[in-house]
mmCIF file of C-alpha atoms in Angstrom:
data_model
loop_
_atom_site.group_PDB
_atom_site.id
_atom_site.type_symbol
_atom_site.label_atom_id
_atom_site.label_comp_id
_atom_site.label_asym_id
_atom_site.label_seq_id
_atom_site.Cartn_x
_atom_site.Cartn_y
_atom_site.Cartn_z
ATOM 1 C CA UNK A 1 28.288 21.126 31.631
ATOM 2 C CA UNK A 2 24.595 19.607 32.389
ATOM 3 C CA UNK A 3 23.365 21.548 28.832
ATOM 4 C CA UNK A 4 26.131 19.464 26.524
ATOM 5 C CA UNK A 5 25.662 16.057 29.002
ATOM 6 C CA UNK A 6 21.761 16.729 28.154
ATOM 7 C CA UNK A 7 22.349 17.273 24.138
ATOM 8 C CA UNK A 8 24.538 13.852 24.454
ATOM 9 C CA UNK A 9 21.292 11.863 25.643
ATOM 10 C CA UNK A 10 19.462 13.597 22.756
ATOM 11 C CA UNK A 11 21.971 12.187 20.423
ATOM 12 C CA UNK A 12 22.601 9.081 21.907
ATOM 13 C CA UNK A 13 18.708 8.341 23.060
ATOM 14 C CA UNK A 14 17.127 9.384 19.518
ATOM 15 C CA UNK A 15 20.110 7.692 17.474
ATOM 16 C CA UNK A 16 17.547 5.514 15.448
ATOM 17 C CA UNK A 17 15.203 8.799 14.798
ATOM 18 C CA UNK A 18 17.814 10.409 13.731
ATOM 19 C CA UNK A 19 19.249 7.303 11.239
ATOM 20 C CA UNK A 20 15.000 7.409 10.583
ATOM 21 C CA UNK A 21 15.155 10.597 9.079
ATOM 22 C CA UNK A 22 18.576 10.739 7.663
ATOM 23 C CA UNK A 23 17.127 7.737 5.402
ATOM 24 C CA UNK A 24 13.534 9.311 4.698
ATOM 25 C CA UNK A 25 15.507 12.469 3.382
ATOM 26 C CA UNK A 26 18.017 10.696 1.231
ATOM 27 C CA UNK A 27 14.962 8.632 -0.233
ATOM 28 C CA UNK A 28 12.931 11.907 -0.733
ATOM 29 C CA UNK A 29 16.257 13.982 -2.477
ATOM 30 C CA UNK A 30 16.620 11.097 -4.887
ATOM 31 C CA UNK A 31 12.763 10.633 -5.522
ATOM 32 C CA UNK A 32 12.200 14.184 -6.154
ATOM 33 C CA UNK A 33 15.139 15.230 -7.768
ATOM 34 C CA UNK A 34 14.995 13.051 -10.592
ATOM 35 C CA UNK A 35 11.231 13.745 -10.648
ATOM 36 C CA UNK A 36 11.840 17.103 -11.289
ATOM 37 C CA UNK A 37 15.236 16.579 -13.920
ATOM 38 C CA UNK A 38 13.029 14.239 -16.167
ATOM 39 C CA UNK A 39 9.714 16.286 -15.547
ATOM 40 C CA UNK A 40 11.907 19.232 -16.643
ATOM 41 C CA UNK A 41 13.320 17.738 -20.083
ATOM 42 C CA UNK A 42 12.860 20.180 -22.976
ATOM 43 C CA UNK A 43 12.597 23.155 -21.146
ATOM 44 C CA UNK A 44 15.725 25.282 -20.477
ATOM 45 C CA UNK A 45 14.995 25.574 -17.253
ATOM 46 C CA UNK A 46 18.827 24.232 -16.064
ATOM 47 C CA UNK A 47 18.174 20.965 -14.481
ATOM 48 C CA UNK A 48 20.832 19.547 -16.612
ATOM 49 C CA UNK A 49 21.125 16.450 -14.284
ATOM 50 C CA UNK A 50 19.896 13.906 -11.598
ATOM 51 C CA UNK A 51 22.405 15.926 -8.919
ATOM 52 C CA UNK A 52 21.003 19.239 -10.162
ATOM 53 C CA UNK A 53 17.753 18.332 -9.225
ATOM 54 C CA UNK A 54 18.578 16.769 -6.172
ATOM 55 C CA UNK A 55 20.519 19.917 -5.235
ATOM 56 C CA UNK A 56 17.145 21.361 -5.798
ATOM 57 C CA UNK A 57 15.452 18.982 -3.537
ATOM 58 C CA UNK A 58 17.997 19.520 -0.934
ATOM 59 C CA UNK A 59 17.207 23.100 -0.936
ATOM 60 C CA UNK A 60 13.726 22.737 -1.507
ATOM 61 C CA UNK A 61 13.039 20.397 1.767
ATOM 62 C CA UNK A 62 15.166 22.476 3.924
ATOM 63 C CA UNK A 63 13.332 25.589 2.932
ATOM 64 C CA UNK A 64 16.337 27.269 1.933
ATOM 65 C CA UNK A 65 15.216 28.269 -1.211
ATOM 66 C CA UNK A 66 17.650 30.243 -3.072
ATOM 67 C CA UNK A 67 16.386 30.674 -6.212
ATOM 68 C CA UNK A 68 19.058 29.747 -8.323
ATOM 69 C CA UNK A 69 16.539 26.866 -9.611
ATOM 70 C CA UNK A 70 13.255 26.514 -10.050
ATOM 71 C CA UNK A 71 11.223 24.587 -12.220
ATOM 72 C CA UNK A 72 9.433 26.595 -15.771
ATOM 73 C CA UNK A 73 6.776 23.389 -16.672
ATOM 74 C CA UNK A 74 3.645 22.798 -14.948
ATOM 75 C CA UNK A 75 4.259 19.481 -14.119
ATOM 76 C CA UNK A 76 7.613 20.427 -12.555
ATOM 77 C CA UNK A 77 5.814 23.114 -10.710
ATOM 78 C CA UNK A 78 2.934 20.300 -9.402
ATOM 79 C CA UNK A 79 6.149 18.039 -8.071
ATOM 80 C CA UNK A 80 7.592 20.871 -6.419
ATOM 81 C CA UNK A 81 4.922 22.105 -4.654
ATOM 82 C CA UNK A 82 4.241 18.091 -3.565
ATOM 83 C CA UNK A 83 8.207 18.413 -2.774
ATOM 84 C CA UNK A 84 7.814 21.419 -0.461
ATOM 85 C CA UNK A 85 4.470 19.606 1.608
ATOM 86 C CA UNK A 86 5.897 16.530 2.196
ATOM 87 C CA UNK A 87 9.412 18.127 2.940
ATOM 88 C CA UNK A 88 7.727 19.906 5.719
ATOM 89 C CA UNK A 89 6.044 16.866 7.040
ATOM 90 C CA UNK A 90 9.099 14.467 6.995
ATOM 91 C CA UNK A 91 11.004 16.930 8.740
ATOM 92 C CA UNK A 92 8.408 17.188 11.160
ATOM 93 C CA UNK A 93 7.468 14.418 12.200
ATOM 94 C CA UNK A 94 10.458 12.839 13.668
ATOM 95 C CA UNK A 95 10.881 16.186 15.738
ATOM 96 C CA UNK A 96 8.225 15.409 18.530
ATOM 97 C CA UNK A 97 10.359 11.823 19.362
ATOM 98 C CA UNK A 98 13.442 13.919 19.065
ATOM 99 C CA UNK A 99 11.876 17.020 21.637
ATOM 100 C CA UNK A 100 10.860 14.350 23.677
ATOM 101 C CA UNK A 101 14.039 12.655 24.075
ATOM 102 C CA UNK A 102 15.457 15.996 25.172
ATOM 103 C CA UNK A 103 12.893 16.468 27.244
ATOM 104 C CA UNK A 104 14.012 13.459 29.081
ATOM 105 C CA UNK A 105 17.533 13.698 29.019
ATOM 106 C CA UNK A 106 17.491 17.413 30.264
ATOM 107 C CA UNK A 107 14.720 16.426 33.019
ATOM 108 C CA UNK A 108 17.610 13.217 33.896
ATOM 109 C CA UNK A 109 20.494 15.959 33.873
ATOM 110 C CA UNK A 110 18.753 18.180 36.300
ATOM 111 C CA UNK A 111 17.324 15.683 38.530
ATOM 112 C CA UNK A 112 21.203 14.114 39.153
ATOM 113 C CA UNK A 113 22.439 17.745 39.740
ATOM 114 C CA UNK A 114 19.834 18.228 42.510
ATOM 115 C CA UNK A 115 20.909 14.934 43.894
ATOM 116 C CA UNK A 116 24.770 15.999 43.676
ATOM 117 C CA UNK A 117 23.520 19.789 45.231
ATOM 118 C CA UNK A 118 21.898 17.698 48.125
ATOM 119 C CA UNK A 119 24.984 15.066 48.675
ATOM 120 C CA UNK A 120 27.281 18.371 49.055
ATOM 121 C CA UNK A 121 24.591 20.316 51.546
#
């Protein structure tokens, strides 16, 4: 159908934005979660590893937030709250290429469907 040929250009035409921000979030788990496990040393606040506090950062930057975690010292607190900002921000900014993209391929999708429409008349 013209919806999943226009969702196909998305992919296909935004392929690098989306490699973009697969990176800048892999970067940003990594950064932040071991941030937050060595900010977090000496409290029992159960970031008992690296992965735990990238688990946190994982939730954290896609504003899950479950609550299982959360950091107890004040600098952990200060790096989350920086986590949560610039979570926001990396996800957004790729978004605009990413609309725009679809934007095209769903304006291409329904322009050749007119053009079949008018072959047929």
């Amino acid at each position: 159908s013209s919806g999943i040929n226009a969702e196909y250009g998305v992919v296909s035409g935004a392929s690098k934005e989306f490699a973009m921000l697969a990176m800048l979030i892999m970067v940003f788990v990594l950064l932040f979660g071991t941030l937050l496990y060595y900010s977090e040393m000496g409290y029992d606040s159960g970031y008992n590893s690296i992965p735990l506090g990238c688990w946190w950062a994982i939730v954290t930057v896609t504003t899950v937030g479950y609550g299982d975690l959360a950091p107890k010292s004040t600098i952990g607190r200060l790096i989350g709250s920086i986590a949560v900002v610039l979570g926001i921000v990396i996800l957004a900014l790729p978004m605009t290429v990413i609309v725009s993209k679809f934007n095209e391929s769903y304006g291409d999708v329904k322009r050749k469907t007119e053009q079949d429409q008018l072959k047929k008349s």
